[in-house]
Coordinates of C-alpha atoms and ligand atoms in Angstrom, one line a residue:
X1 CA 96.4 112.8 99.7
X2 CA 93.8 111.2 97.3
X3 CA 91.6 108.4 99.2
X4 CA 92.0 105.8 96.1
X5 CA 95.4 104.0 95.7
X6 CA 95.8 101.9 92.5
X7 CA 98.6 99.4 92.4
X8 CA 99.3 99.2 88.6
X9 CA 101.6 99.4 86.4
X10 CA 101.3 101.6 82.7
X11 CA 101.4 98.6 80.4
X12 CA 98.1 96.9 82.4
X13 CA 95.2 96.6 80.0
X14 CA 93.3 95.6 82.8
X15 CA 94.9 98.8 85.1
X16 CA 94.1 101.2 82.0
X17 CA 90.3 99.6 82.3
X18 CA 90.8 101.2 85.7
X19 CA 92.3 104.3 84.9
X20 CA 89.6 105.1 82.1
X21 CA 87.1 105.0 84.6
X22 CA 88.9 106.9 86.9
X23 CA 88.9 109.7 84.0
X24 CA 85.2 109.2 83.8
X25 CA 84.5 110.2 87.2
X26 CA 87.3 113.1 87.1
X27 CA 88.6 111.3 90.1
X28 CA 92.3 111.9 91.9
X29 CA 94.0 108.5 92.6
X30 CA 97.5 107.9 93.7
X31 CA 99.3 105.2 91.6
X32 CA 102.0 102.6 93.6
X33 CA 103.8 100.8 90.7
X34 CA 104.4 97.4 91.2
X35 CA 106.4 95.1 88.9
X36 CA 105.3 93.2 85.7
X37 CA 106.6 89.4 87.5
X38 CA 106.9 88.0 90.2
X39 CA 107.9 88.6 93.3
X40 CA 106.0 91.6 94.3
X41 CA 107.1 91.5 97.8
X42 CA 104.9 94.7 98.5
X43 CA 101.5 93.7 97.0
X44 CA 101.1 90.0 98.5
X45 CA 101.6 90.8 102.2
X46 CA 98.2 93.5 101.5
X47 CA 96.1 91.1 99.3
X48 CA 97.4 87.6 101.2
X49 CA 98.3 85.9 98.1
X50 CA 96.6 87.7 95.0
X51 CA 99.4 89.0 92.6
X52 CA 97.8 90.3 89.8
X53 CA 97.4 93.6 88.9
X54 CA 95.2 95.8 89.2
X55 CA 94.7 96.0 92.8
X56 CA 92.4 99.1 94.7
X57 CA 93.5 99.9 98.2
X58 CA 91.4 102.2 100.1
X59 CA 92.8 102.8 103.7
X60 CA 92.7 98.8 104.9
X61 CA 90.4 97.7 102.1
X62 CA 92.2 96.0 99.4
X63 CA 89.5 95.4 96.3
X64 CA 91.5 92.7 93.8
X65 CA 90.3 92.4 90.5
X66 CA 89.5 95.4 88.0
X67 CA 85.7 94.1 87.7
X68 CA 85.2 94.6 91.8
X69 CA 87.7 98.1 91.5
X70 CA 85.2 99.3 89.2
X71 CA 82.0 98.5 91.4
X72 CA 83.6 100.0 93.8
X73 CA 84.6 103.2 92.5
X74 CA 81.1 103.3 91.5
X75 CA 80.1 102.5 95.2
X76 CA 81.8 105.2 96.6
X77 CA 82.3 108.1 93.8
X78 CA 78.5 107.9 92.0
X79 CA 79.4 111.4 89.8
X80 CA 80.0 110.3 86.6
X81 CA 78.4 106.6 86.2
X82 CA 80.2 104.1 85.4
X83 CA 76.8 102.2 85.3
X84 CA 74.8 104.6 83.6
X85 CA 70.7 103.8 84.6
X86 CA 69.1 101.5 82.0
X87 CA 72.3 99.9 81.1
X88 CA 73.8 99.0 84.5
X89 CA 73.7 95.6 83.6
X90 CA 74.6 96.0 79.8
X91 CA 77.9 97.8 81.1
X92 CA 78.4 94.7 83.4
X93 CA 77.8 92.4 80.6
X94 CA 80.0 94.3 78.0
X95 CA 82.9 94.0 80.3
X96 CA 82.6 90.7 80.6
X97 CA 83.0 89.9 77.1
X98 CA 85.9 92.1 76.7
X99 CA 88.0 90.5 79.7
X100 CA 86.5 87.1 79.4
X101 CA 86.1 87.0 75.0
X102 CA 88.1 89.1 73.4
X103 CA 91.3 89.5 75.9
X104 CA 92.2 86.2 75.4
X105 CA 92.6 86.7 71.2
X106 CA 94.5 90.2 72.0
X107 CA 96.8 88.5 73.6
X108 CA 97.4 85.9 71.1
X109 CA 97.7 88.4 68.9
X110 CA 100.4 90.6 70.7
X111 CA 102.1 87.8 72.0
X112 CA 101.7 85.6 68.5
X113 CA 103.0 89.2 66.9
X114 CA 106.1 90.4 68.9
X115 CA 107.1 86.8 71.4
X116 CA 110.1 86.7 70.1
X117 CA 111.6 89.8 71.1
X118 CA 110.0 90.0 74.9
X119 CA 111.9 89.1 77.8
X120 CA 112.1 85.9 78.2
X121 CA 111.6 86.7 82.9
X122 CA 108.0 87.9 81.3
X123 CA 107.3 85.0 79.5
X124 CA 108.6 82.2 82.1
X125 CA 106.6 84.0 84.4
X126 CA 103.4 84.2 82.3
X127 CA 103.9 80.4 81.7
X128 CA 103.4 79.7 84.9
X129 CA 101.0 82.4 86.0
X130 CA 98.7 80.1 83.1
X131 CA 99.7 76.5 84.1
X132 CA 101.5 76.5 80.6
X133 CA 98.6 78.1 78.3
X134 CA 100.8 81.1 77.4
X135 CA 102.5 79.2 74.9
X136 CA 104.5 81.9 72.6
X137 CA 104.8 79.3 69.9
X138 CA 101.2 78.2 70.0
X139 CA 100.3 82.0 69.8
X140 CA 102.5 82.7 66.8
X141 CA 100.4 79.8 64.6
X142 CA 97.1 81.4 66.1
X143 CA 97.9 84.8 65.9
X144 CA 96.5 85.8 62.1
X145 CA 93.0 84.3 63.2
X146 CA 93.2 85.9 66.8
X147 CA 93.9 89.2 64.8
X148 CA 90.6 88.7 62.6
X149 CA 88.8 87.7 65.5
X150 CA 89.7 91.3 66.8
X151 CA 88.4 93.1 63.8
X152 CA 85.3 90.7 64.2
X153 CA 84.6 92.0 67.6
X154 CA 85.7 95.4 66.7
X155 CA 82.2 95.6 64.1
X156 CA 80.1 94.2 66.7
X157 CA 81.1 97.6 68.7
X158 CA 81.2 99.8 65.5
X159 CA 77.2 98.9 65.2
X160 CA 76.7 100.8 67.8
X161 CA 77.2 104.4 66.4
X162 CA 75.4 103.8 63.5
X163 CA 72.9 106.0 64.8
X164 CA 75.5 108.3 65.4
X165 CA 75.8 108.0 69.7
X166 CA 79.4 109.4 71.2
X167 CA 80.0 106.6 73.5
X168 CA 78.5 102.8 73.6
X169 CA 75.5 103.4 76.0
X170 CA 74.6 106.8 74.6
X171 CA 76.0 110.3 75.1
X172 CA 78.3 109.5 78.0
X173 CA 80.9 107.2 78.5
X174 CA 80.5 104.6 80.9
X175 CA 81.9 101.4 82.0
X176 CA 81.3 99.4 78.6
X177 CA 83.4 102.3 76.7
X178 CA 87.0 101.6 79.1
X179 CA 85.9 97.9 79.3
X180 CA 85.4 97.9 75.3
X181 CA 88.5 100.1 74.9
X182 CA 91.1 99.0 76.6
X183 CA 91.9 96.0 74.8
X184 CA 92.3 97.9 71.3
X185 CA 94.7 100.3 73.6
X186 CA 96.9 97.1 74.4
X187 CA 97.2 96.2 70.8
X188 CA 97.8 99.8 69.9
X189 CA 100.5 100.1 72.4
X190 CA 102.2 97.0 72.2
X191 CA 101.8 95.9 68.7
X192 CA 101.4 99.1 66.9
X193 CA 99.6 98.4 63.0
X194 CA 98.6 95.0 63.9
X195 CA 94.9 95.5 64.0
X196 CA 94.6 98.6 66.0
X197 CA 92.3 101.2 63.6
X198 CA 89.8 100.0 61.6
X199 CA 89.1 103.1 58.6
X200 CA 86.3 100.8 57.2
X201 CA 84.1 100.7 60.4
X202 CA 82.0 103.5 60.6
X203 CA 82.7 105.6 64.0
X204 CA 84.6 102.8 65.3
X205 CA 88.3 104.9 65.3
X206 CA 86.4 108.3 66.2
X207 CA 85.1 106.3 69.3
X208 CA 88.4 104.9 70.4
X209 CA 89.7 108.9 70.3
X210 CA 87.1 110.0 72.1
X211 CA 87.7 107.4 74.9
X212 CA 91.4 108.2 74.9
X213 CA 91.0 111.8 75.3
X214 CA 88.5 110.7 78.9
X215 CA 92.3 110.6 80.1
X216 CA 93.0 108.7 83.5
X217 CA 91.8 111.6 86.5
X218 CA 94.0 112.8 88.2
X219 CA 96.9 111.1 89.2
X220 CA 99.8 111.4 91.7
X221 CA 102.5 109.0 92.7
X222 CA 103.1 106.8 95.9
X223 CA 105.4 104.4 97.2
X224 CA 104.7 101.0 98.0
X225 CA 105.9 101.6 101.7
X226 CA 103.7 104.7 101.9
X227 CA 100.9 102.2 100.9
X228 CA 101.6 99.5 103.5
X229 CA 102.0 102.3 106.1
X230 CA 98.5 103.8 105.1
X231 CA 97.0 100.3 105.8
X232 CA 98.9 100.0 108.9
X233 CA 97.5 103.1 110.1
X234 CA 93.8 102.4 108.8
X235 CA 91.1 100.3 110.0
X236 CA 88.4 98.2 107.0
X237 CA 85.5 99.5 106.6
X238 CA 82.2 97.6 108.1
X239 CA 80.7 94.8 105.7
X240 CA 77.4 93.2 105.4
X241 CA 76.6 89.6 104.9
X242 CA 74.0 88.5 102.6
X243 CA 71.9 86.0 104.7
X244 CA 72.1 83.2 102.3
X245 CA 76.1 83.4 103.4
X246 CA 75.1 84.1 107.2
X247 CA 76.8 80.3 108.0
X248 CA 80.4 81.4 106.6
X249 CA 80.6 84.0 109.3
X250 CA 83.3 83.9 111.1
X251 CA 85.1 80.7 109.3
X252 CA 88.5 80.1 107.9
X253 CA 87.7 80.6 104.0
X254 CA 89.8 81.0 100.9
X255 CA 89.3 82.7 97.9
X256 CA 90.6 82.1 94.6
X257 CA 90.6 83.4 91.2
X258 CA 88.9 80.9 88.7
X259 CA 90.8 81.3 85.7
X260 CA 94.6 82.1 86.3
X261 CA 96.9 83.7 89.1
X262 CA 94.9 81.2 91.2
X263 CA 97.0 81.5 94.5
X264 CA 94.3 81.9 97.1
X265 CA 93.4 84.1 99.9
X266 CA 93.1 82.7 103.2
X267 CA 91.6 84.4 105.8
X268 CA 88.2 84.9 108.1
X269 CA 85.2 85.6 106.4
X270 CA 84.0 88.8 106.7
X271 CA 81.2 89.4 105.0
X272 CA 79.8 89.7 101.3
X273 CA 77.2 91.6 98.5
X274 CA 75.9 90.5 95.6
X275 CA 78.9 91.2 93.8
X276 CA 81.6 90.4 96.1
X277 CA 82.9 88.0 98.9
X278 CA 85.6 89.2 101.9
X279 CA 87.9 87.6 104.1
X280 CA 89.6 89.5 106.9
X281 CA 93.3 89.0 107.6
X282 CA 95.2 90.1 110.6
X283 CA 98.8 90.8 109.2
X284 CA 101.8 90.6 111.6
X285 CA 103.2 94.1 110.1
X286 CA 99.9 95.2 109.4
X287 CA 96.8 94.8 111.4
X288 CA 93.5 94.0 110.1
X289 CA 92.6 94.1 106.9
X290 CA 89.6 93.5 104.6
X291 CA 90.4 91.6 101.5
X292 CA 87.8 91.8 98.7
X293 CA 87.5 89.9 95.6
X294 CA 84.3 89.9 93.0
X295 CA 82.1 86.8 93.3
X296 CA 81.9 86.7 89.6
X297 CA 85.3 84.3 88.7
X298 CA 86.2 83.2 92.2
X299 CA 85.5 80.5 94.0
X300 CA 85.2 80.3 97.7
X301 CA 86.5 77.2 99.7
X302 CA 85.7 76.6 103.7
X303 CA 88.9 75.5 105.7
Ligands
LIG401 N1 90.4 89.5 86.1 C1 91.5 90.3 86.4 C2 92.6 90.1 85.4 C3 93.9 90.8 85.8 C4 95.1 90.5 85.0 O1 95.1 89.5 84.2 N2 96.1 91.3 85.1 C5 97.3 91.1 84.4 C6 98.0 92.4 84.1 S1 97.0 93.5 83.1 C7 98.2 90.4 85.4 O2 97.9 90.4 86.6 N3 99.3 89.8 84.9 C8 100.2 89.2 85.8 C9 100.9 90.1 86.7 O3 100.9 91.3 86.5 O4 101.6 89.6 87.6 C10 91.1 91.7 86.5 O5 90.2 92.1 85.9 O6 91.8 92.5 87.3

């Protein structure tokens, strides 16, 4: 049974950042569907709170976020770099702009687009997943301008083949290509002929196939209750501390997205990197488990 488990579901942008990468490093990964709303009764009890999706279990390590997933996957599988050496900070950087830039104006366009005919469940529960930002009527008057914004981010990329390179970073597809890509797959997928090829940049459509064709490694299917009972029979890995985070040892922490999905993580601190901060959590039906969450975007409180 493949080591990774990826709690997705197939419309996730940020799960198909995930599953691109996956394809990158030829990888086999089980995926546990989980639904689109709330409640996801068999995702909170192994993240303590986090509901958004994606979500990386190995064993009793649950990595939330798709930025840490990615690190991780990295961490664990190097073949195939997802971080290619040179850009390992350029890949970083470029997926930053995608989640953090140009998400939130593919959104508005999708949403500004085709509102109207989703289910209203998904929208009262985006509503309140964004304290009230997702706002399909706001989105409709802002969706012709999100939709340029798109093509205007879609040229910055497109300068990058002009010297005729396969991927963003050079020969091989990397991180930047699934972060880059996956929010033109959203559009593509959800609101087909909005904004989703662009004939007049050079290399830019030629680039997207190529990334589609990576294709998502190899995948099997899992139940959520296989999951839990994987945990439950699994101990977390051990964790370093960085010394400047030496005092939090052992204290009642919590964790929180920054952005949206706030609802924190409360647990023991555990221990930390560069890129990531982790709280254990001993879980009646569980046992221990290490909860991870990337340091970029969350904030950490002491209890
Ligand atoms: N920064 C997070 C963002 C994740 C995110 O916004 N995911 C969306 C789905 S693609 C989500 O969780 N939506 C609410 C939900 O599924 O409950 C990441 O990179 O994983």
């Amino acid at each position: 049974m493949p080591e990774v488990i990826l709690h997705q579901y197939d419309t996730s942008p940020f799960s198909e950042k995930v599953r691109i990468c996956l394809g990158v490093k030829d990888l086999a990964w089980s995926a546990v569907d989980q639904p689109v709303i709330m409640p996801k009764p068999d995702l909170v009890p192994l993240t303590g709170g986090y509901r958004r999706i994606p979500v990386m279990q190995i064993g009793a390590d649950i990595y939330c976020d798709s930025q840490l997933i990615v690190r991780e996957l990295e961490r664990r599988y190097p073949q195939g770099p997802l971080y290619p050496a040179g850009s390992e900070g350029l890949a970083a950087a470029v997926e930053q702009w995608s989640d953090k830039v140009l998400f939130p104006s593919t959104v508005m366009a999708i949403f500004g687009s085709i509102g109207d005919s989703v289910d209203p469940a998904f929208i009262k529960d985006r509503e309140a997943l964004s304290d009230q930002q997702f706002n399909v009527a706001g989105m409709k008057a802002m969706a012709p301008f999100a939709i340029a914004q798109i093509k205007a981010h879609a040229a910055l990329l497109a300068q990058q083949f002009a010297d005729g390179r396969a991927f963003l970073a050079g020969a091989e597809p990397c991180l930047a290509d699934a972060a880059a890509y996956y929010n033109f797959w959203f559009v593509r997928n959800f609101a087909p002929g909005l904004s989703d090829r662009f004939d007049d940049l050079a290399g830019f459509d030629a680039w997207y196939d190529r990334v589609t064709a990576i294709g998502h490694g190899r995948r099997e299917a899992l139940t959520p209750v296989e999951a839990l009972e994987i945990a439950a029979s699994a101990q977390p890995q051990e964790v370093d501390t960085l010394p400047a985070d030496a005092e939090l040892q052992g204290k009642t922490i919590s964790l929180a997205a920054t952005d949206y999905g706030r609802d924190p993580i409360t647990g023991t601190f555990a221990g930390s990197t560069q890129y990531s901060l982790t709280v254990a959590r001993n879980v009646p039906e569980l046992g221990l488990v290490n909860v991870h969450v990337p340091r970029l975007g969350y904030s950490i409180a002491s209890l």
